[in-house]
Structures are given as C-alpha cells and as structure tokens.
PDB file of C-alpha atoms in Angstrom:
ATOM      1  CA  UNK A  28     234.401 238.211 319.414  1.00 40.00           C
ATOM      2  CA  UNK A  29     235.044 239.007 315.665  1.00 41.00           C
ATOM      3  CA  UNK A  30     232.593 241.800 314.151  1.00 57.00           C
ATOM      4  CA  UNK A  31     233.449 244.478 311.960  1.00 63.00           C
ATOM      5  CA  UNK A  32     230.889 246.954 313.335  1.00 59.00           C
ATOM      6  CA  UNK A  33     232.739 246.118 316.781  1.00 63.00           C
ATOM      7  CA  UNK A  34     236.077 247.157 315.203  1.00 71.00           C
ATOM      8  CA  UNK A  35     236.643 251.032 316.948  1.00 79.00           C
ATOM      9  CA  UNK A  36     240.395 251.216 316.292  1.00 75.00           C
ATOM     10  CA  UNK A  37     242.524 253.658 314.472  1.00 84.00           C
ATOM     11  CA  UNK A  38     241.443 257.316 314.505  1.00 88.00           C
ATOM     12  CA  UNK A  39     238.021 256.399 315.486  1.00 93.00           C
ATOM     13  CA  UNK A  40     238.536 256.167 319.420  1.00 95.00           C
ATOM     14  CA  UNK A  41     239.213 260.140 318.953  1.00 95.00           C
ATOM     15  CA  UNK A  42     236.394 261.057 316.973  1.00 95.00           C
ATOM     16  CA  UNK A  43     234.061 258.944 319.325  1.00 95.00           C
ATOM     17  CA  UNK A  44     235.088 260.368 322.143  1.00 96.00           C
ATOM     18  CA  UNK A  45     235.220 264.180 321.573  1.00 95.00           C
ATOM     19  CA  UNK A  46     232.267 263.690 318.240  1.00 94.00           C
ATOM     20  CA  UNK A  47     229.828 261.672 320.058  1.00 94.00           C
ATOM     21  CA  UNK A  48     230.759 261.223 324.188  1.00 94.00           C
ATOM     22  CA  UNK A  49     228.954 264.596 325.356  1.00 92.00           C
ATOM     23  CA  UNK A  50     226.106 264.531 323.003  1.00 89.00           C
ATOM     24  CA  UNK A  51     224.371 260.950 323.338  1.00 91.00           C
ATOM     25  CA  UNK A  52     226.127 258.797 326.436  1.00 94.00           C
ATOM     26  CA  UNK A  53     227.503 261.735 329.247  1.00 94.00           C
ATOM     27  CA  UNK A  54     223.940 261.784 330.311  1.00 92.00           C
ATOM     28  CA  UNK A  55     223.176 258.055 330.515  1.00 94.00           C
ATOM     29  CA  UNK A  56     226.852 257.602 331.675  1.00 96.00           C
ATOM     30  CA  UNK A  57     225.704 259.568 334.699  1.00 96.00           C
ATOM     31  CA  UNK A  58     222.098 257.438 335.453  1.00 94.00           C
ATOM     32  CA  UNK A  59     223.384 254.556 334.838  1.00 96.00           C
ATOM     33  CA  UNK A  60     226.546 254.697 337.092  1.00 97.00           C
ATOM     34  CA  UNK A  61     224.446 256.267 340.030  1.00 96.00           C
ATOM     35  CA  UNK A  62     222.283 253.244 339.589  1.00 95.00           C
ATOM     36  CA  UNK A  63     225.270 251.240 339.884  1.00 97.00           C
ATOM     37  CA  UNK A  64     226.601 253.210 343.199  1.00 97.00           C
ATOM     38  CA  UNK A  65     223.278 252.822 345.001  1.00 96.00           C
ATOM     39  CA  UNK A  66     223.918 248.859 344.913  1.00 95.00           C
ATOM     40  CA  UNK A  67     226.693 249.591 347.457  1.00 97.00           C
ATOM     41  CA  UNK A  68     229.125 246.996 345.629  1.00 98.00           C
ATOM     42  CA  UNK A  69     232.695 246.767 346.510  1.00 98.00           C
ATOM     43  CA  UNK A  70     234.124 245.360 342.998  1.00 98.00           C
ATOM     44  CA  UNK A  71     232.620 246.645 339.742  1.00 98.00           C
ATOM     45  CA  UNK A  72     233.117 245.509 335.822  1.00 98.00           C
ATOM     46  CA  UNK A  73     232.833 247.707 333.154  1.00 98.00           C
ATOM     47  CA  UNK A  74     232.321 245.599 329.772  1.00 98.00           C
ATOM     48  CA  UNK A  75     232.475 247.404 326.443  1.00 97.00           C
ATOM     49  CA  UNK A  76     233.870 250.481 328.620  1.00 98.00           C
ATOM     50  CA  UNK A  77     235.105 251.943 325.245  1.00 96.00           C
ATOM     51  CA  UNK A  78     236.886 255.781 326.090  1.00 97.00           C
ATOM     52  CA  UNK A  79     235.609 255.906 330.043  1.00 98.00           C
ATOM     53  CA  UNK A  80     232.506 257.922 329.439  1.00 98.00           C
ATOM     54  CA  UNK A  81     230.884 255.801 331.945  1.00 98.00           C
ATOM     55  CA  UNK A  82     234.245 254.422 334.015  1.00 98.00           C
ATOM     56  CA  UNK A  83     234.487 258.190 334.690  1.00 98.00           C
ATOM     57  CA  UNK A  84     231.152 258.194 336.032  1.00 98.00           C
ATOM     58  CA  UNK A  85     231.378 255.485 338.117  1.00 98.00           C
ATOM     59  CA  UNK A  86     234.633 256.369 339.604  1.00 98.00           C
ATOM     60  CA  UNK A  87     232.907 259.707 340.611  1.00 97.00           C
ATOM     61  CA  UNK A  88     229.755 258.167 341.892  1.00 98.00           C
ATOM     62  CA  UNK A  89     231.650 255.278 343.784  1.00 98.00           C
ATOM     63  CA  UNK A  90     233.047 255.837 346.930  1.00 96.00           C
ATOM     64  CA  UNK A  91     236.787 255.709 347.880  1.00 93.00           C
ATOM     65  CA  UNK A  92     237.975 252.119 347.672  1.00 94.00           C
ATOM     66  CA  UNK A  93     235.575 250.516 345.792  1.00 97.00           C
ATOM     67  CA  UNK A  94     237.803 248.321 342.813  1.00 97.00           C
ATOM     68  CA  UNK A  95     236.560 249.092 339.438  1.00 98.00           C
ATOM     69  CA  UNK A  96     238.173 246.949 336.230  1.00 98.00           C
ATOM     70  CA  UNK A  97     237.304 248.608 332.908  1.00 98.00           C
ATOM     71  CA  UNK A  98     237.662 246.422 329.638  1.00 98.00           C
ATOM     72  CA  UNK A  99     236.926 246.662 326.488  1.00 97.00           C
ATOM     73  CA  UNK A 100     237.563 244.356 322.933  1.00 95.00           C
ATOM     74  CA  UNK A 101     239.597 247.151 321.828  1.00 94.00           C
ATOM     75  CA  UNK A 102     242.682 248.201 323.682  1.00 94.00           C
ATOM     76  CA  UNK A 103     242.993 251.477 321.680  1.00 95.00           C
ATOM     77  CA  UNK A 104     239.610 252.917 323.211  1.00 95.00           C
ATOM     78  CA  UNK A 105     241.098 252.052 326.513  1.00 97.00           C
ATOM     79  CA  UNK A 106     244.192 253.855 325.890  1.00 96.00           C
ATOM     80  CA  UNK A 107     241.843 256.862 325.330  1.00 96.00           C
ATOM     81  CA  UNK A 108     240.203 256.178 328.764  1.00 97.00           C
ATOM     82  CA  UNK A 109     243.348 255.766 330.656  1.00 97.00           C
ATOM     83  CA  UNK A 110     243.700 260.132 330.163  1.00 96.00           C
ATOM     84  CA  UNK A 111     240.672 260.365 331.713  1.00 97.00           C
ATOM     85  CA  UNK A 112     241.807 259.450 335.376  1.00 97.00           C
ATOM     86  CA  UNK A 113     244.650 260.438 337.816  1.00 93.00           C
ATOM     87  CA  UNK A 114     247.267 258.172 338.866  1.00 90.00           C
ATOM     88  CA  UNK A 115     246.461 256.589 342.733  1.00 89.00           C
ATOM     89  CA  UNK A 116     242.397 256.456 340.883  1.00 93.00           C
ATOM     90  CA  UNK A 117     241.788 252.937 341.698  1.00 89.00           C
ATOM     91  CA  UNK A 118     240.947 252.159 337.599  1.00 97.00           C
ATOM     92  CA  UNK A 119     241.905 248.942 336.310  1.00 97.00           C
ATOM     93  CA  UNK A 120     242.205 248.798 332.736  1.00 98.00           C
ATOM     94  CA  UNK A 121     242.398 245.219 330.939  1.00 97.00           C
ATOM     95  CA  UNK A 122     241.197 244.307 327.414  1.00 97.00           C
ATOM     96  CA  UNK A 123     238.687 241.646 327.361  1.00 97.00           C
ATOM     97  CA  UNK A 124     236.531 239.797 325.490  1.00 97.00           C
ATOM     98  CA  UNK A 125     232.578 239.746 326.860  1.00 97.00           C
ATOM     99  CA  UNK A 126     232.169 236.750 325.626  1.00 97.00           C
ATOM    100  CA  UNK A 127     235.351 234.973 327.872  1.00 98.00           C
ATOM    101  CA  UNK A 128     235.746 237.307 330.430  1.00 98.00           C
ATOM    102  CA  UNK A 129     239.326 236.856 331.999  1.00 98.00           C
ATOM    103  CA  UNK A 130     238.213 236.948 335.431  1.00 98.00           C
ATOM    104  CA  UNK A 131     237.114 234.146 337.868  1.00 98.00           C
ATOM    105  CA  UNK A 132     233.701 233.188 339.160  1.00 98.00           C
ATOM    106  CA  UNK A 133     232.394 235.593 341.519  1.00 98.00           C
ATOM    107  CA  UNK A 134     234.573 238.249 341.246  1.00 98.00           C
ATOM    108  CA  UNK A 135     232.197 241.261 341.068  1.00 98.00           C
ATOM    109  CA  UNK A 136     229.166 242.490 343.252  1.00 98.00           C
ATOM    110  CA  UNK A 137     228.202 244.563 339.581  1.00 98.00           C
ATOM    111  CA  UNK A 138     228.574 244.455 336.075  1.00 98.00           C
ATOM    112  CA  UNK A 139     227.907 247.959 334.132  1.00 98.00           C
ATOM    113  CA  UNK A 140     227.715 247.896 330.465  1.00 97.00           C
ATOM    114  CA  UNK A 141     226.327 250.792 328.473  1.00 96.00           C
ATOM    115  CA  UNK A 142     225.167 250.776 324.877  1.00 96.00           C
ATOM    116  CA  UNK A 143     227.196 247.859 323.979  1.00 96.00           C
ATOM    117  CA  UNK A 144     225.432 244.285 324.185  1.00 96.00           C
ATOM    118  CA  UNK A 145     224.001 245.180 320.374  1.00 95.00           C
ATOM    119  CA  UNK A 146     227.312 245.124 319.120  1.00 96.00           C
ATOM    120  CA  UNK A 147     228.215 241.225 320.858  1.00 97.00           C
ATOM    121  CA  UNK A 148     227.751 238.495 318.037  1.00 96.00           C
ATOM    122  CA  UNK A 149     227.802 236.215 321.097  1.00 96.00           C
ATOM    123  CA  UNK A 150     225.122 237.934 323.500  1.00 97.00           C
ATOM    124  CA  UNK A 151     224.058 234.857 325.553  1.00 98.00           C
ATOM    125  CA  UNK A 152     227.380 234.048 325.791  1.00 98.00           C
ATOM    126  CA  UNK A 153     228.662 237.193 326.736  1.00 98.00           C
ATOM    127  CA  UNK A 154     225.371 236.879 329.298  1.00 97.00           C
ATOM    128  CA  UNK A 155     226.312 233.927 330.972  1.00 98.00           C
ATOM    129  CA  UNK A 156     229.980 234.868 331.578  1.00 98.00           C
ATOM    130  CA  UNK A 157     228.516 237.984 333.328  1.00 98.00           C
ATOM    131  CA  UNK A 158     226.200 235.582 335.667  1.00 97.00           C
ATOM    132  CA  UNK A 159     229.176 233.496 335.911  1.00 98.00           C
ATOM    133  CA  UNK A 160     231.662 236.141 337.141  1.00 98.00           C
ATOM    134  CA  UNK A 161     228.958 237.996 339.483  1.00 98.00           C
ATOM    135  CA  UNK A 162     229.125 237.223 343.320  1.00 97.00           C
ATOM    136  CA  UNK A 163     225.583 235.651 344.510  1.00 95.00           C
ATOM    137  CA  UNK A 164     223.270 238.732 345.222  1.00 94.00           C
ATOM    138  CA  UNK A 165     225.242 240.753 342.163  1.00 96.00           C
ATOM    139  CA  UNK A 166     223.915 243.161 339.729  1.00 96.00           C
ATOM    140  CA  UNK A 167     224.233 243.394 336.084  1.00 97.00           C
ATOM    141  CA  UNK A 168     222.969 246.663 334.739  1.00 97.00           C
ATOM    142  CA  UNK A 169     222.879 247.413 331.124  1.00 96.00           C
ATOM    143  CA  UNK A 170     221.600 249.850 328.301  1.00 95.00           C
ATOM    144  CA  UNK A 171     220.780 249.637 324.822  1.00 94.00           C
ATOM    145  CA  UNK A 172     219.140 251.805 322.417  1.00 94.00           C
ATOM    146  CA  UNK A 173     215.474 251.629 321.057  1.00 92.00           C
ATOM    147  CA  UNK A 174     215.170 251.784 317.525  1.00 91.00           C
ATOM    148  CA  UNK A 175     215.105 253.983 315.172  1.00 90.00           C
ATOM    149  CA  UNK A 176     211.922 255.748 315.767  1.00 88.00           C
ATOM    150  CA  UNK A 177     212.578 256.547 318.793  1.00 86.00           C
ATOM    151  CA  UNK A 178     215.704 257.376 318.371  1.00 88.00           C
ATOM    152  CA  UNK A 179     215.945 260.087 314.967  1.00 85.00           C
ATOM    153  CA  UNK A 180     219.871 260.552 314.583  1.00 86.00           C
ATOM    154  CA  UNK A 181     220.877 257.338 314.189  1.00 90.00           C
ATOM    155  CA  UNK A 182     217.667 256.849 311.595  1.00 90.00           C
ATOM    156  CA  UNK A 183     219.105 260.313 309.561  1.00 89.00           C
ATOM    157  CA  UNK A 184     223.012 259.477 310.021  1.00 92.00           C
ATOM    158  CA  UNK A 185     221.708 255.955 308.441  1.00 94.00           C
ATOM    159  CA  UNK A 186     219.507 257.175 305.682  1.00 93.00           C
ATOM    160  CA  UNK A 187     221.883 260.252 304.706  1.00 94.00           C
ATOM    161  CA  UNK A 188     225.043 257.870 304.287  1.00 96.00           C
ATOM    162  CA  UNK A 189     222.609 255.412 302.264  1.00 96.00           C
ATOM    163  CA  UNK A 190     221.785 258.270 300.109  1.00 96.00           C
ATOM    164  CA  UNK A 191     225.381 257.935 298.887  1.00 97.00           C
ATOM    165  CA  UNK A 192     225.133 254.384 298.311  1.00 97.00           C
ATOM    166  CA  UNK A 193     222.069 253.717 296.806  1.00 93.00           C
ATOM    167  CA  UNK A 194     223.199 250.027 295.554  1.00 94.00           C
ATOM    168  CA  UNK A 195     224.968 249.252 298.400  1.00 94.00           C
ATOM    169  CA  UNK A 196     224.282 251.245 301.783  1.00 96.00           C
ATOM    170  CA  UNK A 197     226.626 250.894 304.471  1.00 97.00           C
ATOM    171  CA  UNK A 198     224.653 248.846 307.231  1.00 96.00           C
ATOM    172  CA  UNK A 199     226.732 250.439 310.519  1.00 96.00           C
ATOM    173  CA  UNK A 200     223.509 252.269 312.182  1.00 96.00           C
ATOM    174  CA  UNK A 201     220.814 249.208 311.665  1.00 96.00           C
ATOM    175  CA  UNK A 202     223.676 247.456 314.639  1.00 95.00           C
ATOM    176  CA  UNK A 203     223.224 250.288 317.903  1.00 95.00           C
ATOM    177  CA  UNK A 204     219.167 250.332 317.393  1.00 94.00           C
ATOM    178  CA  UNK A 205     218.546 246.908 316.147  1.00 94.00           C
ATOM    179  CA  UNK A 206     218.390 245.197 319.629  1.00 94.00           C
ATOM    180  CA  UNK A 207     215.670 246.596 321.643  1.00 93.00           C
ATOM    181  CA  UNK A 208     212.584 244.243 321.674  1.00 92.00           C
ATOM    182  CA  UNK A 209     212.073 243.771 325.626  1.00 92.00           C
ATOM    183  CA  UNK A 210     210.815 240.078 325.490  1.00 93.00           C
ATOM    184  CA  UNK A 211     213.700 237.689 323.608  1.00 94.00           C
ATOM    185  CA  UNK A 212     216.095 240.245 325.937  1.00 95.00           C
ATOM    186  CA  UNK A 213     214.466 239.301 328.985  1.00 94.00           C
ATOM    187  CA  UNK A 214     213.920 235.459 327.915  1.00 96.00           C
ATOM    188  CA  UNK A 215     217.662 235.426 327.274  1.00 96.00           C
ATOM    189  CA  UNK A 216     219.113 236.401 330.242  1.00 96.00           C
ATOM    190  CA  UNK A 217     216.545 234.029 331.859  1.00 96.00           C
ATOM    191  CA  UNK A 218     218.453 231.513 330.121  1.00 97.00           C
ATOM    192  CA  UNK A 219     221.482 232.716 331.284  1.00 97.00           C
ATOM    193  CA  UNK A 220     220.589 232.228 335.105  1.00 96.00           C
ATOM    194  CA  UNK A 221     219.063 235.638 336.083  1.00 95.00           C
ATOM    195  CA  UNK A 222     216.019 236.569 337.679  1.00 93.00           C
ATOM    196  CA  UNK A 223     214.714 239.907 338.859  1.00 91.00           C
ATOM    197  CA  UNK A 224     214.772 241.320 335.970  1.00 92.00           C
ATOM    198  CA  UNK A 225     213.329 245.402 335.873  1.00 90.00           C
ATOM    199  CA  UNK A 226     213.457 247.192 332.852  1.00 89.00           C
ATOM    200  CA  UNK A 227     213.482 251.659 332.703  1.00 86.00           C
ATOM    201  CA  UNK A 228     212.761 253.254 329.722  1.00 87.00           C
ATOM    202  CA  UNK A 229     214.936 256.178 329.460  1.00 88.00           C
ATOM    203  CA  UNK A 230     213.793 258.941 327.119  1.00 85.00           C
ATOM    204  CA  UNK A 231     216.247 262.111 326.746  1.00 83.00           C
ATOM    205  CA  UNK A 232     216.136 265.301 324.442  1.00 80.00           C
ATOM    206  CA  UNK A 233     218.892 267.584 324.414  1.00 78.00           C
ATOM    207  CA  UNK A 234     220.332 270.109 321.409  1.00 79.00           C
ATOM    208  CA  UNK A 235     223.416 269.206 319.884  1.00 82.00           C
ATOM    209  CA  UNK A 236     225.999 271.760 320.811  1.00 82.00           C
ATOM    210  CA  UNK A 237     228.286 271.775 318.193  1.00 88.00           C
ATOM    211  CA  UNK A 238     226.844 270.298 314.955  1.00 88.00           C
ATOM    212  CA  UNK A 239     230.251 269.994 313.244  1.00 91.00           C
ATOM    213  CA  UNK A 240     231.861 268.412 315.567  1.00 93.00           C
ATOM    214  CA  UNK A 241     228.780 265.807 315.928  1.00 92.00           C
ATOM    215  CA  UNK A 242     228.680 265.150 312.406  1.00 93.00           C
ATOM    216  CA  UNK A 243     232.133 264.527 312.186  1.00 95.00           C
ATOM    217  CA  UNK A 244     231.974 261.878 314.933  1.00 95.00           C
ATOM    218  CA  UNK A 245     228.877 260.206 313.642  1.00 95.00           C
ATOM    219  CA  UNK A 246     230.841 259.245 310.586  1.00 96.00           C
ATOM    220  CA  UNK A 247     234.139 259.393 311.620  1.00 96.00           C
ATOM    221  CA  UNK A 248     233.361 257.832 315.579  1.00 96.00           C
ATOM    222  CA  UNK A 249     232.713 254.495 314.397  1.00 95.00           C
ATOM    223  CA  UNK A 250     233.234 251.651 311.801  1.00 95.00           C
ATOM    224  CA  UNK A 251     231.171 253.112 309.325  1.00 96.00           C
ATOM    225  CA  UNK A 252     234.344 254.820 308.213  1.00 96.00           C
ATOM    226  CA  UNK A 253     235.391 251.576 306.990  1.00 95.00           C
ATOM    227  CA  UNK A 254     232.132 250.907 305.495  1.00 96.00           C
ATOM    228  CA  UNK A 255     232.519 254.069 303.388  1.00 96.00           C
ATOM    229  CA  UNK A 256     235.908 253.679 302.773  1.00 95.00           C
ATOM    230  CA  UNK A 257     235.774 250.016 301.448  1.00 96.00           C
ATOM    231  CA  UNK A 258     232.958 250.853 299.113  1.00 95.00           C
ATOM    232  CA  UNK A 259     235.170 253.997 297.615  1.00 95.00           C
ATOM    233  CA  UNK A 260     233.976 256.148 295.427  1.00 95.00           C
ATOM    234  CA  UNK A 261     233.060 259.156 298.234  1.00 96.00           C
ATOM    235  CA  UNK A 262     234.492 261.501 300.320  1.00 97.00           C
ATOM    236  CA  UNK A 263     233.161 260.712 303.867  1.00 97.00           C
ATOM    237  CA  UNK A 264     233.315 264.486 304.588  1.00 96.00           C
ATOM    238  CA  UNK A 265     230.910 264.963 301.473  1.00 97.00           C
ATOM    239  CA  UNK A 266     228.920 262.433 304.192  1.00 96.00           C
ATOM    240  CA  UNK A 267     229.349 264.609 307.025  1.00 96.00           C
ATOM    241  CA  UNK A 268     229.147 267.980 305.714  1.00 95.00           C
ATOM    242  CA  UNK A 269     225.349 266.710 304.159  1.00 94.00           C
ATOM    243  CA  UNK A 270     224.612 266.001 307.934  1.00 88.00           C
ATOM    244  CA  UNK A 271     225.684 269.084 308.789  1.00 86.00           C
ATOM    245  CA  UNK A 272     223.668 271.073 306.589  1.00 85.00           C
ATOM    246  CA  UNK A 273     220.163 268.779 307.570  1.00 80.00           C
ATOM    247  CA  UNK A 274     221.508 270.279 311.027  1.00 70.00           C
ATOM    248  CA  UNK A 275     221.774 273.966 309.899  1.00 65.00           C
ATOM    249  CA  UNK A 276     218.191 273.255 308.081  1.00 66.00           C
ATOM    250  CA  UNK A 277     216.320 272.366 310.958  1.00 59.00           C
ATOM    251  CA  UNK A 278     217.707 275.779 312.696  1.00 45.00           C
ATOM    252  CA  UNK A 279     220.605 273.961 314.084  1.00 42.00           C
ATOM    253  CA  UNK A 280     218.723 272.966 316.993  1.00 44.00           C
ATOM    254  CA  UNK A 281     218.116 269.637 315.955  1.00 46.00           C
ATOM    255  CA  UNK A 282     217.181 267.082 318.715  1.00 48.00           C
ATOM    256  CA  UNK A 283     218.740 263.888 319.342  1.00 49.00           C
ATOM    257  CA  UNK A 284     216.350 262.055 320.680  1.00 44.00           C
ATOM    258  CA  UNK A 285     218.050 258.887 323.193  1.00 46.00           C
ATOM    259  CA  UNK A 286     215.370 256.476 324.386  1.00 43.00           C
ATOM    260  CA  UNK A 287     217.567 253.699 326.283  1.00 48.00           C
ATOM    261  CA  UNK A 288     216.726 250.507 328.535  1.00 45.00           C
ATOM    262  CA  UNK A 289     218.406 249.959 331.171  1.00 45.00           C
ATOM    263  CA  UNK A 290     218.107 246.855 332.712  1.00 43.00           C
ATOM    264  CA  UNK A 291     218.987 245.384 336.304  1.00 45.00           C
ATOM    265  CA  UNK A 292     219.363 241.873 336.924  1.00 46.00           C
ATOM    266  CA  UNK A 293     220.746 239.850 339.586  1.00 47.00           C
ATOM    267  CA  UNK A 294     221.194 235.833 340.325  1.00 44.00           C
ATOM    268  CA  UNK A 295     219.522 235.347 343.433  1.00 41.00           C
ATOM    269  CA  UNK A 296     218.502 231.437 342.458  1.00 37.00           C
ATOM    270  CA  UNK A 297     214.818 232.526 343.026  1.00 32.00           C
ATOM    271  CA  UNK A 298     212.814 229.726 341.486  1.00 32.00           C
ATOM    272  CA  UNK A 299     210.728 232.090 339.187  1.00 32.00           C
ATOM    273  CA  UNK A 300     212.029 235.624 337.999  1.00 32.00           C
ATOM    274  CA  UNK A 301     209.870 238.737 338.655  1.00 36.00           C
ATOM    275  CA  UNK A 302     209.512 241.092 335.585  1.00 33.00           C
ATOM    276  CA  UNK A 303     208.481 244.568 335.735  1.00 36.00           C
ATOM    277  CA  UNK A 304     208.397 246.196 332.185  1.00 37.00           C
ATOM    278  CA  UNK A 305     208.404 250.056 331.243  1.00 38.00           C
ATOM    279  CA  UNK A 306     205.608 252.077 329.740  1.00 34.00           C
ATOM    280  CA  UNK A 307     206.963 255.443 327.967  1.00 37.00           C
ATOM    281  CA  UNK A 308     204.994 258.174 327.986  1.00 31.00           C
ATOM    282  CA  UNK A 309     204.522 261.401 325.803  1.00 32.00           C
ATOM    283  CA  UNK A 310     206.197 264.197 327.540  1.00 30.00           C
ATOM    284  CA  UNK A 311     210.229 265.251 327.348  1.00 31.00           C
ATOM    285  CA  UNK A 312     210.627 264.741 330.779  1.00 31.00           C
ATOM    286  CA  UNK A 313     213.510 262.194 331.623  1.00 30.00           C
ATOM    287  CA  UNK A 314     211.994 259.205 333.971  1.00 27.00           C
ATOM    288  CA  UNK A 315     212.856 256.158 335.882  1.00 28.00           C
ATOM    289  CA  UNK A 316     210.520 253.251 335.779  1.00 22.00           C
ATOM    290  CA  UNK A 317     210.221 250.532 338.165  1.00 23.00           C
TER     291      UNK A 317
END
C-alpha cells in the first residue's frame, strides 16, 4: 500500500496520539470495540490499529483469553501502542499491509478497523483479504467518517491550512471524509463476498478540552505536515496557532462534530445479502441504528 496521506511516521505518531486520540476516536474506540465484544469471538484483527486507541478498547472489553493481533502499515504507530499495554496482555503487534494481510484463511472470528479504510488506495482489495482471513460466521466491523458537513473540524482544519496556500492547498483533510457514500460501500463489499450488511450512523458532540493541544495535533498528527512542509514557504505553527484562535473565537467551546458509520458484515454464503441502512436524526443524542 503506497500513499502519502497513509504515511504517519516520524513525530507524527506522538502528536496523533496525545493531539487527536481523546478528542475524536476514544469515544468511537469504546462503541465500536463493545460491538466487537458482544460477537463473543475468540481471535480478533485490528487493521489500521495506528497508536491502540481502539486495541486498548478491545483488550478492555474482551474477556481474558481472547487473542487479539494489532497491525498497522506503519510500525512506528505501533511502537506507540505497544506503551499502552502490560506485559502477560495477550496483544500481538505485527505490521501489515490491509491489502495482503500476513495471516492465513480463517484465522479470525472479527476484524475491527476504525477510521481507516479511506486512507487504503486498494479498498476492495484490502476487503477481500478481510473476507478471506475471517472464519465462516465472522464479523468485520468498520468506521469511517461522513463528510465534511457533518463533520465541521476537519472542513475548518482543511479550509484554514488552504487559506495559506491559496495556489496550491494541501489536500490531507478531503482523504478521512471523502469516503462515506453508503451505496458503492455496501456494493463493494458485496463484491468482496459479504452479506448482512447493517450500517449505524454515529453522531457525537463533545467540547474540545484543550484547544492547543488539538490544534497542534490536527496539523502536526498527520501527513499534512509533509504537505506543508514540501510546499515551504510557512510556518505550520502560523497554521496551528490560526486554528487556535478560530477556537478562542467561538468561546473556546467549539464542537467537533464526529458523525461515523460503522458497519457489520459477515460471510455467511447467504444467497442474497440483507441491508439495513441508517437514518440520522436532528438531536445531539448519540444512537445506534439497526
């Protein structure tokens, strides 16, 4: 898997982690890996695991002696994971590509991967080496963001670093919100060899605790350091202090507002797949659809 915006090495596994981690994926780390432990599987995958927000989660949720692997593209993320957990944890940590998955067929009962699909140049691939590595009667649960409307940080941190690059904006934050159209998802793990495919619409609201800190880690947290730094010519804290102040502006109780879609699917070789799609609604309340 070669993509730049997939490239989270260097100082950025840091930033990520303590910038971004407790602001937009602790709380979907949590749903998504109690989703995961109500399956009752015995051996789980974690793809795109990146620093164990959700591998934490899931080693929480799961009970005692339940194998969990964790991999990611990028080893140094995973070395960032590793100081999450105590030795005698039962944590496997292997990098891996999603797309060839080092791991024989039917070697999970689930497959958990949060906010990371949009970033896989190869996503049927990396979809049928999930249905290929799943037991019969496994799980493959995944999240990715809605766009940018739904989702207002990533549509600011995107137009306030383009304001510094009028000519040539750095493209980063189109990747994370650019795959979220229900349909060509759904059609293409159909392809792939699922069926029983739910969708939930996820909507969460929360204040950002520490605006520094988060606008550090939305520029700093991710390859759009690279971006900024290959174009030259600015600061990147000019970049993150200008998020900053649109924080302090808005009373510094700006909302970040995470609409996500999980999705369960499992191969169960049923000869037509049942679809149930979400419907979001207006209120602030967090939900689960089925």
């Amino acid at each position: 898997m070669n993509n730049d915006a997939a490239s989270f090495i260097g100082n950025i596994p840091e930033h990520y982690d303590s910038g971004l981690g407790p602001t937009i994926f602790a709380d979907y780390a949590a749903d998504i890996a109690r989703r995961a432990a109500a399956c009752s599987p015995a051996r789980v995958l974690e793809t795109a695991a990146g620093t164990g927000t959700v591998t934490r989660q899931l080693r929480d949720f799961l009970p005692p002696g339940v194998h969990l692997t964790a991999t990611d593209l990028n080893a140094p993320m995973l070395e960032v994971a590793r100081t999450k957990f105590r030795p005698g944890e039962e944590v496997a940590f292997q990098p891996a590509d999603a797309a060839a998955l080092p791991f024989s067929d039917g070697a999970f009962d689930a497959v958990v991967c949060q906010f990371g699909v949009m970033f896989f140049p190869q996503k049927d691939t990396s979809y049928r080496e999930v249905h290929r590595v799943l037991a019969p009667g496994g799980r493959y649960l995944f999240s990715v963001w809605d766009s940018h409307r739904h989702n207002p940080f990533g549509r600011i941190a995107h137009e306030t670093v383009a304001s510094f690059f009028p000519a040539d904006p750095p493209q980063f934050y189109m990747v994370p919100f650019s795959y979220h159209q229900i349909d060509p998802i759904k059609e293409s793990l159909i392809d792939a060899g699922f069926t029983d495919i739910s969708v939930a619409v996820i909507r969460l609201e929360k204040e950002i605790p520490d605006t520094a800190r988060f606008a550090r880690g939305l520029v700093h947290g991710n390859p759009l350091i690279d971006q900024i730094k290959a174009r030259g010519g600015v600061d990147p804290d000019r970049i993150v202090n200008a998020w900053r102040r649109l924080c302090v502006k808005n009373s510094a109780a700006i909302q970040v507002g995470c609409l996500s879609k999980q999705s369960y699917f499992r191969p169960t070789g049923a000869s037509a797949p049942q679809v149930s799609e979400a419907r979001r609604c207006g209120c602030n309340d967090r939900h689960r659809y089925r």
